mmCIF file of C-alpha atoms (C1' of nucleotides) in Angstrom:
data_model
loop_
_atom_site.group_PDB
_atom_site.id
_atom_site.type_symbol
_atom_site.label_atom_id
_atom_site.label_comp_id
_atom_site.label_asym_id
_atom_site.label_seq_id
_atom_site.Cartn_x
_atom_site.Cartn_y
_atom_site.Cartn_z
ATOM 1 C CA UNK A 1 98.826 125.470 85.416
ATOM 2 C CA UNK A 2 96.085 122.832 86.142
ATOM 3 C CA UNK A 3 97.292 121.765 89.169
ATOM 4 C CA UNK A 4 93.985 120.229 91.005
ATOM 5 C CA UNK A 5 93.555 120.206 94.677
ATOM 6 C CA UNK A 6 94.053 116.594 96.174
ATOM 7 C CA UNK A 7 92.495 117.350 99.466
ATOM 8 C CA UNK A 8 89.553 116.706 97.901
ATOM 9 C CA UNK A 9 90.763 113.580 96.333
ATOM 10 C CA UNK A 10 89.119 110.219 97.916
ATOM 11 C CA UNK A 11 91.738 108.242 96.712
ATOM 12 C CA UNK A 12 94.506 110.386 97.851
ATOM 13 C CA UNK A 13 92.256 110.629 101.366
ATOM 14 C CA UNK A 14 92.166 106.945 101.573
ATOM 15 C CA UNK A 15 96.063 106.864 101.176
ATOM 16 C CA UNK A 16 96.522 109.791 103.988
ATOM 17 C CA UNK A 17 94.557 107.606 106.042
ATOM 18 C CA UNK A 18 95.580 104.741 106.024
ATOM 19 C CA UNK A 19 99.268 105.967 106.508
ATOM 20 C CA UNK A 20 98.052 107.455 109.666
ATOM 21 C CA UNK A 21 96.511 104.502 110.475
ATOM 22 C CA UNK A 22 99.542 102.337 110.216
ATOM 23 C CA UNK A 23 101.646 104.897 112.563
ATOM 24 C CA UNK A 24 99.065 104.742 115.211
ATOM 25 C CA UNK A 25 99.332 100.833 114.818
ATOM 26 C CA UNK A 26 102.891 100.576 114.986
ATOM 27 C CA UNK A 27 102.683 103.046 118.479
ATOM 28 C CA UNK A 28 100.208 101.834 120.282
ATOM 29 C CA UNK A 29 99.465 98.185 118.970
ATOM 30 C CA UNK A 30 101.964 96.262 117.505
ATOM 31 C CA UNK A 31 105.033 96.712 115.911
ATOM 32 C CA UNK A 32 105.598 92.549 115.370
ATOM 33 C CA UNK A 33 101.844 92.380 113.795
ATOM 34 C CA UNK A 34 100.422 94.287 111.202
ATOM 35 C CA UNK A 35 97.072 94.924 110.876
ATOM 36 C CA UNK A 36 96.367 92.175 108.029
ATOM 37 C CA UNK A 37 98.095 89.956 110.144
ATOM 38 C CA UNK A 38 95.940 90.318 113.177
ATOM 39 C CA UNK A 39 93.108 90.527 111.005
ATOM 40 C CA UNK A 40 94.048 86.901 109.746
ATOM 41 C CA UNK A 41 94.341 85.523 113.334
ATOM 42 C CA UNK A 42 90.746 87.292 114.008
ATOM 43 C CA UNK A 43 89.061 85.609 110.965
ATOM 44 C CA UNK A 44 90.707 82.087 112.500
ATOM 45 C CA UNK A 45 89.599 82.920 115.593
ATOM 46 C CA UNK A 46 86.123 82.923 114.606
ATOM 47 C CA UNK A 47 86.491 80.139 112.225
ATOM 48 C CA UNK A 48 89.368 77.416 113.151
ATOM 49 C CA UNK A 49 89.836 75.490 110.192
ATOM 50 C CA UNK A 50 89.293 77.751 106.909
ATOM 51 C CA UNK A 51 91.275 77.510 103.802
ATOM 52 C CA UNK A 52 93.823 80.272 102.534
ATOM 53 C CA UNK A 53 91.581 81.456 99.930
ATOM 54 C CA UNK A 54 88.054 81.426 102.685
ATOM 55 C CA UNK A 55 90.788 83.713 105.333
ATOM 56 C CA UNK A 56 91.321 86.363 101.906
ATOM 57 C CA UNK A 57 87.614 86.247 101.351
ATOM 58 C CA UNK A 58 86.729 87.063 104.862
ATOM 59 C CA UNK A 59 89.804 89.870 105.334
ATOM 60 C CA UNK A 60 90.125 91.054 102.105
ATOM 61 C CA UNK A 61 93.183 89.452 100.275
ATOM 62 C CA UNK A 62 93.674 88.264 97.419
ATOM 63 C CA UNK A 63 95.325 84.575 96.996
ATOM 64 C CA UNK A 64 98.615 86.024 96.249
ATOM 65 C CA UNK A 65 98.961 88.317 99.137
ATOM 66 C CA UNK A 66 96.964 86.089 101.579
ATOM 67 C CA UNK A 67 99.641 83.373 100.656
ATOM 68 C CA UNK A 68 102.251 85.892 102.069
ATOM 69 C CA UNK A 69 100.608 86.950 105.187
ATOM 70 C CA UNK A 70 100.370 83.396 106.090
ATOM 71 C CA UNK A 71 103.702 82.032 105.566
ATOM 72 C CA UNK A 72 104.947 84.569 108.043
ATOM 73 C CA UNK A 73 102.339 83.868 111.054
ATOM 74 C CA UNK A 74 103.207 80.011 110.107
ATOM 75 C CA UNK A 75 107.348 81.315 110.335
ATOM 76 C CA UNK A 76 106.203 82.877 113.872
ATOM 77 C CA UNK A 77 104.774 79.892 115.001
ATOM 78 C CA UNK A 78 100.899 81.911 115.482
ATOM 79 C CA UNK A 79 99.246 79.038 113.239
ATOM 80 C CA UNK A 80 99.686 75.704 111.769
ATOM 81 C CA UNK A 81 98.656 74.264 108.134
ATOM 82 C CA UNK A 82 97.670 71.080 107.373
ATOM 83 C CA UNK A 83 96.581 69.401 104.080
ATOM 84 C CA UNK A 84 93.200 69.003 103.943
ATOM 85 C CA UNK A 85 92.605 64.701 103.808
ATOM 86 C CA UNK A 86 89.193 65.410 102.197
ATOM 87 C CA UNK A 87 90.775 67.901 99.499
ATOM 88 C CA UNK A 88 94.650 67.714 98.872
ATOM 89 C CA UNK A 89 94.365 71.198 96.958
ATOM 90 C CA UNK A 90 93.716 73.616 100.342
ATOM 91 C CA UNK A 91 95.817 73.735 103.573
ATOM 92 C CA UNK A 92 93.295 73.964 106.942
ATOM 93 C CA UNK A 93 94.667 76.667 109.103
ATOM 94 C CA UNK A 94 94.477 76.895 112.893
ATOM 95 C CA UNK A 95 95.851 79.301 115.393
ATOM 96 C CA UNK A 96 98.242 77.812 117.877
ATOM 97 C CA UNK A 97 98.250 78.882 121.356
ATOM 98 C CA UNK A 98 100.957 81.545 121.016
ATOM 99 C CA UNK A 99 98.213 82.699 118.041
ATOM 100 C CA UNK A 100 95.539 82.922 120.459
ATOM 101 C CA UNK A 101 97.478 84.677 123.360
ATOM 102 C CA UNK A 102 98.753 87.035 120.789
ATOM 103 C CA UNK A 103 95.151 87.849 119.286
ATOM 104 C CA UNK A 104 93.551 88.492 122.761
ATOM 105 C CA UNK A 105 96.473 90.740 123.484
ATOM 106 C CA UNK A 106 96.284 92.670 120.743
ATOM 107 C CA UNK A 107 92.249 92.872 120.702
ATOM 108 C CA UNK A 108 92.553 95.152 124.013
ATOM 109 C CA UNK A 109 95.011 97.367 122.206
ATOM 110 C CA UNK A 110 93.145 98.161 118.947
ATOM 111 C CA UNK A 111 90.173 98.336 121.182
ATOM 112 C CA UNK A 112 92.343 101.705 122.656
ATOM 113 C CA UNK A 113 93.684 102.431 119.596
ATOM 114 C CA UNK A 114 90.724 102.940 117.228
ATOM 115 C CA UNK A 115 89.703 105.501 120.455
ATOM 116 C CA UNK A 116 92.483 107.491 119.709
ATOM 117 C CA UNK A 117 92.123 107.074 115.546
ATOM 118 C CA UNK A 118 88.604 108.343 116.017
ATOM 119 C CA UNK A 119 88.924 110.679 118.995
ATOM 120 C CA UNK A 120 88.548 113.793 116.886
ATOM 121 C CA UNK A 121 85.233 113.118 115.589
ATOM 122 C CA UNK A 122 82.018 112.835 117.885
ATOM 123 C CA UNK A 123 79.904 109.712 118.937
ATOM 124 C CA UNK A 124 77.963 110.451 116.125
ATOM 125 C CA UNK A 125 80.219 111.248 113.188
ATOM 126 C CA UNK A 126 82.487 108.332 114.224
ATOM 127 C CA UNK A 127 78.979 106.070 113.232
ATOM 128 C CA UNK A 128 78.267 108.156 109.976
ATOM 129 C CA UNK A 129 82.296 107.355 109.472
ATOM 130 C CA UNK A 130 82.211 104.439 109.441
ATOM 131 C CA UNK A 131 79.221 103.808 107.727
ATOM 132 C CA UNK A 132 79.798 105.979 104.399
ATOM 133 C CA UNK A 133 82.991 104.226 104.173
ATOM 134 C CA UNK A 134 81.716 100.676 103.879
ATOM 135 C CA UNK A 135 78.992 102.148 101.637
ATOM 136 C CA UNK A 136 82.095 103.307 99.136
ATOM 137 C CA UNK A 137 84.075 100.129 99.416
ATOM 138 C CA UNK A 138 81.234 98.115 98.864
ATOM 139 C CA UNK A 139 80.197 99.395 96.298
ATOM 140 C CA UNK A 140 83.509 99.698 94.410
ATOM 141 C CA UNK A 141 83.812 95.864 95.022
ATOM 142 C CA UNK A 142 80.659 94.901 93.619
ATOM 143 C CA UNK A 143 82.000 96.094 90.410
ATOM 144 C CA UNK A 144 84.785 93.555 90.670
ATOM 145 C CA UNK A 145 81.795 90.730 90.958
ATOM 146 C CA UNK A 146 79.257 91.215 89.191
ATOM 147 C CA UNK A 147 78.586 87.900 89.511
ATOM 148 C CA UNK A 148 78.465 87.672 93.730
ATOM 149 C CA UNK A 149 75.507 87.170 95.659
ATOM 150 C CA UNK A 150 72.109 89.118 95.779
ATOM 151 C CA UNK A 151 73.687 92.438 94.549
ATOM 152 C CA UNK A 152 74.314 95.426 95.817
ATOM 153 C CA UNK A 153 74.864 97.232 92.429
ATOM 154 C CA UNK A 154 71.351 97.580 90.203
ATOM 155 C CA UNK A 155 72.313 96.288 86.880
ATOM 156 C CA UNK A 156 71.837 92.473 86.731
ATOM 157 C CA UNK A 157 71.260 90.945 82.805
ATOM 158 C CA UNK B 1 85.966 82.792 120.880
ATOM 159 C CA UNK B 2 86.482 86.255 121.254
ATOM 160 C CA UNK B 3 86.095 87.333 117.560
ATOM 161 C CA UNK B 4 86.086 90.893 116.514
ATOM 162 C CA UNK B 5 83.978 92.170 114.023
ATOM 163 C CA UNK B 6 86.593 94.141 111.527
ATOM 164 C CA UNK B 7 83.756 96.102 109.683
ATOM 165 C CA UNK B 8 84.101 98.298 113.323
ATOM 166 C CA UNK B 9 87.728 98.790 112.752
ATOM 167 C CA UNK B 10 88.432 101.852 110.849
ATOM 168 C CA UNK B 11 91.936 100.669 110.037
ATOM 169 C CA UNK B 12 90.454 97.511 108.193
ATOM 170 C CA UNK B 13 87.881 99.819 106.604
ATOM 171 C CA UNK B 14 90.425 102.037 105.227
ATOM 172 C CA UNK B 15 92.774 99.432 103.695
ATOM 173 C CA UNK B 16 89.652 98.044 101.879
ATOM 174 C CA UNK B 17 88.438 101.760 100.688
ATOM 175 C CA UNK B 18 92.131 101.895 99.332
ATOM 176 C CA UNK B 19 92.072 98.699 97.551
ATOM 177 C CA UNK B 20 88.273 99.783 96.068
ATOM 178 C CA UNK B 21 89.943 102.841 94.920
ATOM 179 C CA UNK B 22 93.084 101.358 93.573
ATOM 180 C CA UNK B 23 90.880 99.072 91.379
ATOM 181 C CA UNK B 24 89.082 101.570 90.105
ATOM 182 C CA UNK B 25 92.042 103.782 89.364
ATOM 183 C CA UNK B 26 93.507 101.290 87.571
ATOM 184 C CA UNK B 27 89.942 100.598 85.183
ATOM 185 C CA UNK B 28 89.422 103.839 84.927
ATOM 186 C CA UNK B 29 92.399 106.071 84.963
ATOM 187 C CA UNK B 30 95.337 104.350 83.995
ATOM 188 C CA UNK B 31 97.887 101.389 84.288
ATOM 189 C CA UNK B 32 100.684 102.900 83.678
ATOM 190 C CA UNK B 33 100.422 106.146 86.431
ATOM 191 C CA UNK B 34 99.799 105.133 89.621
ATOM 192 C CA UNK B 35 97.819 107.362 91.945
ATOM 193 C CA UNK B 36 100.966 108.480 94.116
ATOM 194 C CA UNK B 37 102.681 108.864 90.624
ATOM 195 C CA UNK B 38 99.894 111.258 89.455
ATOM 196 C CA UNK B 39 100.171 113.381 92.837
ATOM 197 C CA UNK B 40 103.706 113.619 92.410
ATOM 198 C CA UNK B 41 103.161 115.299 88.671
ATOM 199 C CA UNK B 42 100.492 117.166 90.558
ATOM 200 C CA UNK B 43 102.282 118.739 92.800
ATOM 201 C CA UNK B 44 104.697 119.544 90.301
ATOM 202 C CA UNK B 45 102.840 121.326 88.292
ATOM 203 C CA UNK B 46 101.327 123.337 90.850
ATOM 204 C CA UNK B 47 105.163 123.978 92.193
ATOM 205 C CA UNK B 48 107.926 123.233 89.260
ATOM 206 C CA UNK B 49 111.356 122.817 90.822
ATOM 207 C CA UNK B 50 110.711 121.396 93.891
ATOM 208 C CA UNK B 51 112.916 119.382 95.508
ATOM 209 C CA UNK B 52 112.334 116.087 96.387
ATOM 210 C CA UNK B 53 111.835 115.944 99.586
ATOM 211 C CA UNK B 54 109.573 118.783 99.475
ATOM 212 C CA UNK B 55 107.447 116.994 96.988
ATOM 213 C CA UNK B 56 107.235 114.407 99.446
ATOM 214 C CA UNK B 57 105.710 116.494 101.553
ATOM 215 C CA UNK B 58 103.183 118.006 99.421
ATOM 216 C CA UNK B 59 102.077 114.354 98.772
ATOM 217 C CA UNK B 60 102.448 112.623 102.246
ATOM 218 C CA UNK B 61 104.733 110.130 100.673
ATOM 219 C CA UNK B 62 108.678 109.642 102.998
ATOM 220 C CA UNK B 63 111.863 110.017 101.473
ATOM 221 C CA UNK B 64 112.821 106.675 100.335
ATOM 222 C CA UNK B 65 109.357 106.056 98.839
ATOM 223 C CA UNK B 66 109.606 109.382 97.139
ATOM 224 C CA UNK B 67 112.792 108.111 95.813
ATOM 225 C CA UNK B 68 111.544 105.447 94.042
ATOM 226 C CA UNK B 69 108.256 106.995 93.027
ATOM 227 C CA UNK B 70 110.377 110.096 91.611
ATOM 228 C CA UNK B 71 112.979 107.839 89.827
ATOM 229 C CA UNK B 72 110.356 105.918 88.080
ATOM 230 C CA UNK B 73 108.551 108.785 86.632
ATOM 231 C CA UNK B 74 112.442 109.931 85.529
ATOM 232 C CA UNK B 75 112.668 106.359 83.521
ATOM 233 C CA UNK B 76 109.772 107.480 81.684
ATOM 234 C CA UNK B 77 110.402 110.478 80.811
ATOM 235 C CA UNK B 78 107.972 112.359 82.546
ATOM 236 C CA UNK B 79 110.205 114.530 84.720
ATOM 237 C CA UNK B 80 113.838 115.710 84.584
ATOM 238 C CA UNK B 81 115.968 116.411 87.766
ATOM 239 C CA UNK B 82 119.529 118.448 87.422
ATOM 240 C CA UNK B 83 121.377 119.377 90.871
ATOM 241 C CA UNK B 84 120.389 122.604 92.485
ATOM 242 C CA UNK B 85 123.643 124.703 91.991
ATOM 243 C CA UNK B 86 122.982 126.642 95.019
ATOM 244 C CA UNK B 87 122.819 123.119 97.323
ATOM 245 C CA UNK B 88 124.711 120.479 95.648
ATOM 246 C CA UNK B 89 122.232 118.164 97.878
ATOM 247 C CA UNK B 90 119.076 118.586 96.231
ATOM 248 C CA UNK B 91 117.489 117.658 92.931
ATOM 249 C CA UNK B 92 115.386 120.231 91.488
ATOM 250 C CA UNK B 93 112.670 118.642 89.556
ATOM 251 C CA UNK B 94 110.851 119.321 87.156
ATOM 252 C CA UNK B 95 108.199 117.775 84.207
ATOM 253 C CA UNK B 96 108.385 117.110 81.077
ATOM 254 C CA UNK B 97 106.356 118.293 78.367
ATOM 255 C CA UNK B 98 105.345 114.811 78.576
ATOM 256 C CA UNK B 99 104.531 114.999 81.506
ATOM 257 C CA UNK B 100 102.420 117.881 81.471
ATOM 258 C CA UNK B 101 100.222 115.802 78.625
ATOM 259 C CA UNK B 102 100.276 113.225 80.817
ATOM 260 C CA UNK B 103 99.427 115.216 84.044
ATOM 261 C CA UNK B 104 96.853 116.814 81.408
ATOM 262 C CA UNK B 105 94.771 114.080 80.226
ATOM 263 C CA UNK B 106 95.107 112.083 83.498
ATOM 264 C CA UNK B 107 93.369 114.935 85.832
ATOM 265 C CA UNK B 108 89.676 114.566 83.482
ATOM 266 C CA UNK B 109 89.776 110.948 83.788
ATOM 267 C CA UNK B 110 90.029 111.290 87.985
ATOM 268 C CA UNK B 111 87.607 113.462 87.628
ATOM 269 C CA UNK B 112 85.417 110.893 86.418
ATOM 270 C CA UNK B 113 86.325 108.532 88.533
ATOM 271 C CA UNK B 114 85.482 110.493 91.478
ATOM 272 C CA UNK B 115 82.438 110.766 90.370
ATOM 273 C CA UNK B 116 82.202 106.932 90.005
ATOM 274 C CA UNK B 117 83.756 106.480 93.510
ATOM 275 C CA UNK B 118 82.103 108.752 95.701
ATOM 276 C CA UNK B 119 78.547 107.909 93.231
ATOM 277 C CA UNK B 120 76.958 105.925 96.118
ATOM 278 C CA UNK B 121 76.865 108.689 98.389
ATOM 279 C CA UNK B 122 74.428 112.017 98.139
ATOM 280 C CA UNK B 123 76.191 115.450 97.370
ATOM 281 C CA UNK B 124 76.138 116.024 101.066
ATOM 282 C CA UNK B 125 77.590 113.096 102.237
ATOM 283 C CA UNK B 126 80.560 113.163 100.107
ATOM 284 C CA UNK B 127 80.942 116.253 101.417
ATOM 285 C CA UNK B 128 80.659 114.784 104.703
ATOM 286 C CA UNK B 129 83.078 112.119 103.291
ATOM 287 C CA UNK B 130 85.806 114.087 102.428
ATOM 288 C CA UNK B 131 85.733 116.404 106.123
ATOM 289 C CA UNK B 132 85.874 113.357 108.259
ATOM 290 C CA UNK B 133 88.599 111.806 106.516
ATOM 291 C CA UNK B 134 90.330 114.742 106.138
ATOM 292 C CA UNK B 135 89.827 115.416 109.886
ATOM 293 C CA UNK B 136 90.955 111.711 111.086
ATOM 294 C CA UNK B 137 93.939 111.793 109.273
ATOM 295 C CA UNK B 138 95.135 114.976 109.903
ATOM 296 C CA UNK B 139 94.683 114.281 113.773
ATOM 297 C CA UNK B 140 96.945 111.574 113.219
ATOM 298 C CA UNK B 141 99.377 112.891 111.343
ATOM 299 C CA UNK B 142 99.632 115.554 114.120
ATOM 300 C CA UNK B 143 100.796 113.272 116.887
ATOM 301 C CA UNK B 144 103.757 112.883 114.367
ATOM 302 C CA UNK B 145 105.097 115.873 114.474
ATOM 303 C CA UNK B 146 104.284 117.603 117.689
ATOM 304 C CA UNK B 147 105.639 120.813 116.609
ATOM 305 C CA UNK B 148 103.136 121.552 114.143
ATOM 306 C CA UNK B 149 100.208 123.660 114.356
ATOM 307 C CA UNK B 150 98.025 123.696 117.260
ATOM 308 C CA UNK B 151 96.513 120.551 118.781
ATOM 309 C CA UNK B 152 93.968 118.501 118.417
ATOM 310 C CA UNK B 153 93.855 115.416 120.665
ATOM 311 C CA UNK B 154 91.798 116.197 123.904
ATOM 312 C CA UNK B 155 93.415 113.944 125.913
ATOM 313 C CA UNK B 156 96.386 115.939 127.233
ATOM 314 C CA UNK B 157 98.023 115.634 130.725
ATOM 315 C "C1'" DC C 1 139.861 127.059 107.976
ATOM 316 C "C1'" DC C 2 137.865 123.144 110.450
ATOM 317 C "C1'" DT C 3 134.975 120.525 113.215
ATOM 318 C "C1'" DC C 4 129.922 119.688 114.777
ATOM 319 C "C1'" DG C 5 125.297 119.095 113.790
ATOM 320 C "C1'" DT C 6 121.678 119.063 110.389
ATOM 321 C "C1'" DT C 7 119.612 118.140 106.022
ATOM 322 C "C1'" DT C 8 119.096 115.591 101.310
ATOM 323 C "C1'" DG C 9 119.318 111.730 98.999
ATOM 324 C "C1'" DT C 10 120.490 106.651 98.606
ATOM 325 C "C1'" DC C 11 120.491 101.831 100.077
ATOM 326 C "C1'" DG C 12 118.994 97.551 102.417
ATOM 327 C "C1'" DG C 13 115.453 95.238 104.613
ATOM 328 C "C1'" DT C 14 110.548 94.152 105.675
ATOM 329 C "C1'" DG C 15 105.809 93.994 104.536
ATOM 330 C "C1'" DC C 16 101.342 94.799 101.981
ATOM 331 C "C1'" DA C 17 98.953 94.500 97.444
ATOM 332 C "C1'" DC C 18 97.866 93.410 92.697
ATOM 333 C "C1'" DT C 19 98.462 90.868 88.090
ATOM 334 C "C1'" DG C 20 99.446 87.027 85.417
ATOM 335 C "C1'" DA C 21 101.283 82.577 84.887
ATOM 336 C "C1'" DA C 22 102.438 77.979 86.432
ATOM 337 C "C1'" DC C 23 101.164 73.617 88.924
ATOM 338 C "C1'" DA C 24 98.763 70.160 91.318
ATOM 339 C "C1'" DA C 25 94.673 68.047 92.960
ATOM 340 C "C1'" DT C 26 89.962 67.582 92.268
ATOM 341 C "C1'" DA C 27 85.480 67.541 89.952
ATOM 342 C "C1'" DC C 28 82.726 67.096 85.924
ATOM 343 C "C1'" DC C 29 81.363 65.224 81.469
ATOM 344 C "C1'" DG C 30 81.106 62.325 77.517
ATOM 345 C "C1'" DC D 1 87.681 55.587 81.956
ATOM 346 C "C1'" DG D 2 89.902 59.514 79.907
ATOM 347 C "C1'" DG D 3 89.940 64.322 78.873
ATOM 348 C "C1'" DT D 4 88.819 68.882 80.278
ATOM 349 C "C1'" DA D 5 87.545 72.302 83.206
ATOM 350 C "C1'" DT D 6 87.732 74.282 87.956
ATOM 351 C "C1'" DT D 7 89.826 75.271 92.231
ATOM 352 C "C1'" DG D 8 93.736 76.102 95.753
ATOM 353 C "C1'" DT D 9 98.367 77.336 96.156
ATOM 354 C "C1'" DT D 10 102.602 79.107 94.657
ATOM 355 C "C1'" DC D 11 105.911 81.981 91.971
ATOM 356 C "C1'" DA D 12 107.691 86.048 89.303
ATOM 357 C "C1'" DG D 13 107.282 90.776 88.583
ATOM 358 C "C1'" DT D 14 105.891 95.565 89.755
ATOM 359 C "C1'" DG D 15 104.866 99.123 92.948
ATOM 360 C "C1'" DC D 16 103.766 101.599 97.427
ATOM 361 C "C1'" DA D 17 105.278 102.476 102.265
ATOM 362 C "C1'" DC D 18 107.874 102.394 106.364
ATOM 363 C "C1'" DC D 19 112.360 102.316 109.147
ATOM 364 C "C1'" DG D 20 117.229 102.706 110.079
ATOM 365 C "C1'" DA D 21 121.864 103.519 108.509
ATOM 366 C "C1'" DC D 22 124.968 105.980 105.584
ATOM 367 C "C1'" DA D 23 127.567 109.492 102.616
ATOM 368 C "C1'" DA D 24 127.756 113.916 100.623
ATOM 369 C "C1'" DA D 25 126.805 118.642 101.192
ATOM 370 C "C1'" DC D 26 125.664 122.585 103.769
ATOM 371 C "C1'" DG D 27 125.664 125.914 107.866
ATOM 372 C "C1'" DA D 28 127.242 127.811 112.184
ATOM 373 C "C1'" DG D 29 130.888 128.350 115.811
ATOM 374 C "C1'" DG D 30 135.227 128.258 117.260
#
DNA sequence: CCTCGTTTGTCGGTGCACTGAACAATACCG
DNA sequence: CGGTATTGTTCAGTGCACCGACAAACGAGG
């Protein structure tokens, strides 16, 4: 039997995790709003007037599932779409004021959440956290583009 | 504009170290098994004749999405489940011999692609990698089910 | 026995996430 | 100007993941 341990799995990890994650959401933040969904309203927030696709760029979405997320904050009234007069393809998106209210609100609560999420490690281990994490995903995303910007991974042609 | 910046969230970061992973898996490993598919043959080969809800356990996965994870591995062959005689409510399952070759072959390609995943980090950090994780999302998990072992969270009244 | 409460699995509904294909509007090139 | 990419959005299909409700089966008391 060649059974293998998954605890030591990163992909399996990254599954536990973000399972956790979305229970401590759904207690203490939101249980209207997902995360993607406030993550959306944050990217607007600092940019009123992207385009679906710029919104999936910034969060992390790709067209299809960006497209989704969308149509429900439009369905909840938390943004509006217009066509774009100076390009008919994209829709500009802006929060409405029910958007905004919603996003500050929520802010203070994953403020208290991510507390909680990272209470068990120190100061210092929540910074090396965080920080081999983004090393991981970015680096498994540069392989997606080799093409990007500057990159990240070494082997350019 | 009271923007956020998301690459502070760990939430956000672990929904992109998922997606990282999940791209890779699917380069790398397979299209056809899915990584919650693979720990389910995992588990069973470590354990034949679980039940399913057991198995759910073993991989952090609920009942219903066990359900569906379980009866799509049954479409393909790669398990069998007959009623446990002793309690006509449970399925005992167990794999193929299909399965096991799949099981088999799949476990040196994650192997590989651990490698690949965890590659930007040094030996210790992955190391490092793998506790925190580990750590995070067991403290989570633990608020779930209060009756478990003994507690983590400092916080208490 | 026969009810009461629990456990196992299923079902319906919602939501994220990816792929691949279709479509429309635009931009580029000869 | 016309034809061909390119780009932004949508749609269909598959799969994970949760919750709540439900039926069948079990277990313990009366």
């Amino acid at each position: 039997m060649a059974a293998v341990d998954l605890s030591a799995h990163p992909g399996h990890l990254a599954r536990r995790l973000q399972q956790a994650h979305h229970l401590l959401w759904n207690t203490m933040v939101s249980e209207e709003i997902t995360s993607p969904q406030f993550a959306v309203l944050n990217a607007l927030v600092a940019e009123p007037g992207l385009d679906q696709r710029t919104v999936g760029e910034r969060v992390g979405l790709d067209r299809s599932t960006i497209a989704e997320v969308i149509s429900r904050l439009d369905r909840r009234g938390l943004l509006g779409k217009v066509r774009d007069p100076q390009d008919g393809r994209r829709f500009l998106l802006r929060l409405t004021e029910d958007g905004v209210r919603v996003h500050r609100k929520l802010t203070v609560r994953t403020a208290r959440m991510n507390q909680v999420f990272l209470g068990p490690l120190s100061g210092a281990e929540q910074a090396v956290f965080l920080d081999l994490i983004r090393r991981v995903a970015d680096a498994a995303e540069g392989l997606r583009n080799p093409g990007g910007a500057a990159e990240s991974l070494a082997g350019r042609s």
